[in-house]
Amino acid sequence: MTIPAHSPLPGPTDNSRRDVLPGAGAPGSGVAESEGQWVPWSRSADDVLGTLTVRPDRGLTDAEVAQRRERYGANQLQEIQPRSPWLILLAQFRSLIVLLLAAAALVSLCFHEWLDALAVFVVILINALIGFFMELRAEKSVQALRRLGTTNATVRRNGRPARIPAAEMVPGDIALFEGGDVVSADIRLVRASRLQVTEAALTGESVPVDKETGPLDAECPLAERLNMLYKGTAVTRGSAEGVVVATGMATELGRISSLVEQAKAEATPLEKRLDALGRRLIWVTLLIAGITALLGIRSGKGLLIMIETAIALAVAAIPEGLPIVATIALAKGMHRMARRNALVNRLSSVETLGATGVICTDKTGTLTENRMAVGCYALDEATVTLDAAAAATDTPFRDGQGKAWTVDHPLLAAALRAGVLCNNASLRDEDGPRAEAVGDPLEVALLEAAARAGLDVAALRGEYPKAGEEAFDADLRMMATAHRQGEGFLVVVKGAAETVLDACSLRHGAGSPALLDEAERAAWLARNQALAEGGFRVLALAEKRVADPATPPYEGLTLIGLVGLLDPPRADVPEALARCRRAGIRVIMVTGDQPATARQVAETIGLVEPGTGVEVLQGRDMPEDEPMSAEAVARLCAGRLFARVSPKQKLLLIAAHQSRGTVVAMTGDGVNDAPALKKADIGVAMGLRGTDVAREAADMVLTDDAFPTIVAAVEQGRVIFTNIRKFVLFLMSCNLSEILVVGLAAAVNAPLPILPLQILFLNIVTDVFPALALGIGEGDPDVMRYPPRDPSEPVLRRQEWGAVVGYGLTMAVSVLAGFAVALRVLDLEVHQATTVSFLILAMAQLWHVFNMRSRGSGILDNALVRNRFLWGALVLCTGLLLAAVYLPGISTALKLARPGLSGWSLAVGLSLVPLVVGQTVKVLRRTRP
């Protein structure tokens, strides 16, 4: 008998043909075997072994291993290649603005304007180097994808156990597992003893899963396949044998990795906006230069003069400083985010955060702490809750009336004692820090609750030395321990509420044990159901006193009570969610966990209001493929809580929101989050708990795993975009003033008031530094009080373009008026008059930076006045202007002459006109209702 192989799959290490088991290329699809899919969890272990032609007591022979490795390939995931330095450098030249600058430089070369061309090429080079080094640093800061299968594995071959590299496993291998082993392939269990596996990285389930070997329904979701072990998960307890049914890219982990590759990375809004601006500038530049040249030539002006004028207009139309300022502004934001524990991989992603309208967040490890903790004890008299936020000196247990419970209360004392004694975990010290805990997470939580209540765990165990143990039985779902107590023994039992209650005949009452009749038993089962529906994982605790530790433990027990455990929410999440609400950002929980758990966590952290009945959409209720109907998109976009969601459905959820024009951020830490992290406009991975797969796919990594860091990053993204809007408005209004000066002068047949190289000097030197100061400013403090902007909103809206025209016209009129006065009234030479025009324009642009203050701020009390970088830029630019006029080499190249006292007076006076006009307009608009 041969292994069935239906689908060809390229091998992971070469281009030769490799076969896979039926459906192995799409595990988790839930398609029945009758439809041609390999669904090993729906078949008996003997049937799977027969299909794979292997005996569990013998395993494969060396010859069979070689044959199958040739057929199926190595047990490895395809590597995601990091961007090479050359690709990062090349990416810096893909902006339309940069290409437009390069075209202007080439035109200058064609007309032998060597200094103009050189200056533009220097601008392009500086911009590219800044972006290159910042992105290269980020690329190196995030570890490349590590192969999760590079560990060793124990298999049975030729009838003997063998330790081999996991990459050498093949379908049909009999794999052996003990507690602590990492699963390196997809396994169908054949035998399991007290087996628990943590699958949080794959399914989002924070609690270890008990495994079994019986066949299951073919349609059951990934998180409920209890007879399967999956590559990338880990065994926390017990032992097992299983047969390998999928390796490499045919595993569930491999399928998710392929989704990461297929998920198309979206261009960021800033990239789209700057490209749109670049396309607009291309046509504006060609139109202005062409019309001016044609009109001049038709009016009888010389060809060379009009070419010089056209070049001057082209240079004036292109904001040469825009790429540099945008790159440095984003780099500064990137640096600020790094100081706030948010490492951004790509410069343009910094601004995208500011447009975020929806955050799709994983639950486990993102909103919660990814650990188990006791939430409450349901006792005979009351249900007491454990307040994890209470100070160490306070009593942490309180009932529904707010009454404090201490270890002096016999019921609570009995429950805490039972949790300590029927327990194989350990704490290194009595305070029980999580880093020092060893054992099953549920048992560790019981020890920590006892330590939190003030019990000395070590002393209590010393007082009740263990005399015997009945290990956890997966069929009975209980475990028991016997402890010496005086002349007799104390038997303590914990387990599933239903089975423990069946073994109890008494209950701990207010004073003494009372009969547990059928009505009482039903009431306790109802309390158990209520806790489960509240998102708790429930255990029942019971005990009895015996003379012989060999007495059967599971009969004649006295019920102590129920204990509810949960993965506690992170303490800093509720305030972060409140800030998101104030900022108009929707937060959506997307988890692989149970619906009741998702609702309980959402209500605890304030994501939804308790008792409002917000629907929890489950994966089975969601579409599986695109295209989605309008009704499906509407339902997905309206949802706030999603449970039992597969990695592919996370992609569909993000696509639904993106189809409505919403900028989507996705947070997560597991392998199951990686495809969605890449698909989202901004993927945010957890740096401490996150897997390498998630960090590789994300745009931003949180080095502290703190949800508030996301909010701080969004705030910084909004600041960055506001700053970008300000400096683009500043640069475009300055450039328009230059266009109007040259164009209007050419229209009236006057000499050029300002020459091409002088315009280039202003654009590269005196415009860039103030714009840069605007770009790296701290921003307005109220930036998070408004909803996110429309993602389709351009950098410059209609009102900003109106401001560009108004400011540009005001500066142009001041320059032309000064040029006319210098020629006609002061009777200056043309070179001197040109210098006066140059100085008016340069200083007007410097003062113009203060017109960029926010509309609601004061003239002297605003972010610009407090910006120390801005004052430094003004001082630097003033020095550069003086150097341009008075240093022989520079003044000669720029064709500038000393204007004299009268020229300087005229220049300073007229340069202040745009500032006065701009501030007057702002004051009038502020006072208008």
XYZ file of C-alpha atoms in Angstrom, residues 37 39 44 64 75 89 114 122 146 199 231 234 245 537 548 685 813 816 830 832 925:
21
model
C -9.317 16.081 1.514
C -8.742 14.894 7.379
C -9.401 6.435 13.909
C 11.158 4.155 3.794
C 10.320 19.374 7.162
C 18.337 51.996 -1.118
C 25.707 72.787 -14.176
C 22.761 66.642 -4.015
C 13.512 31.983 12.567
C -1.431 26.206 21.421
C 3.881 22.199 14.415
C 4.553 22.758 22.887
C 0.630 13.380 8.881
C -12.502 28.175 33.529
C -6.164 4.806 55.121
C 3.368 42.874 16.848
C 3.078 91.105 -4.564
C 7.284 92.575 -7.238
C 19.382 95.369 -12.042
C 21.028 95.142 -6.870
C -11.172 83.954 11.605
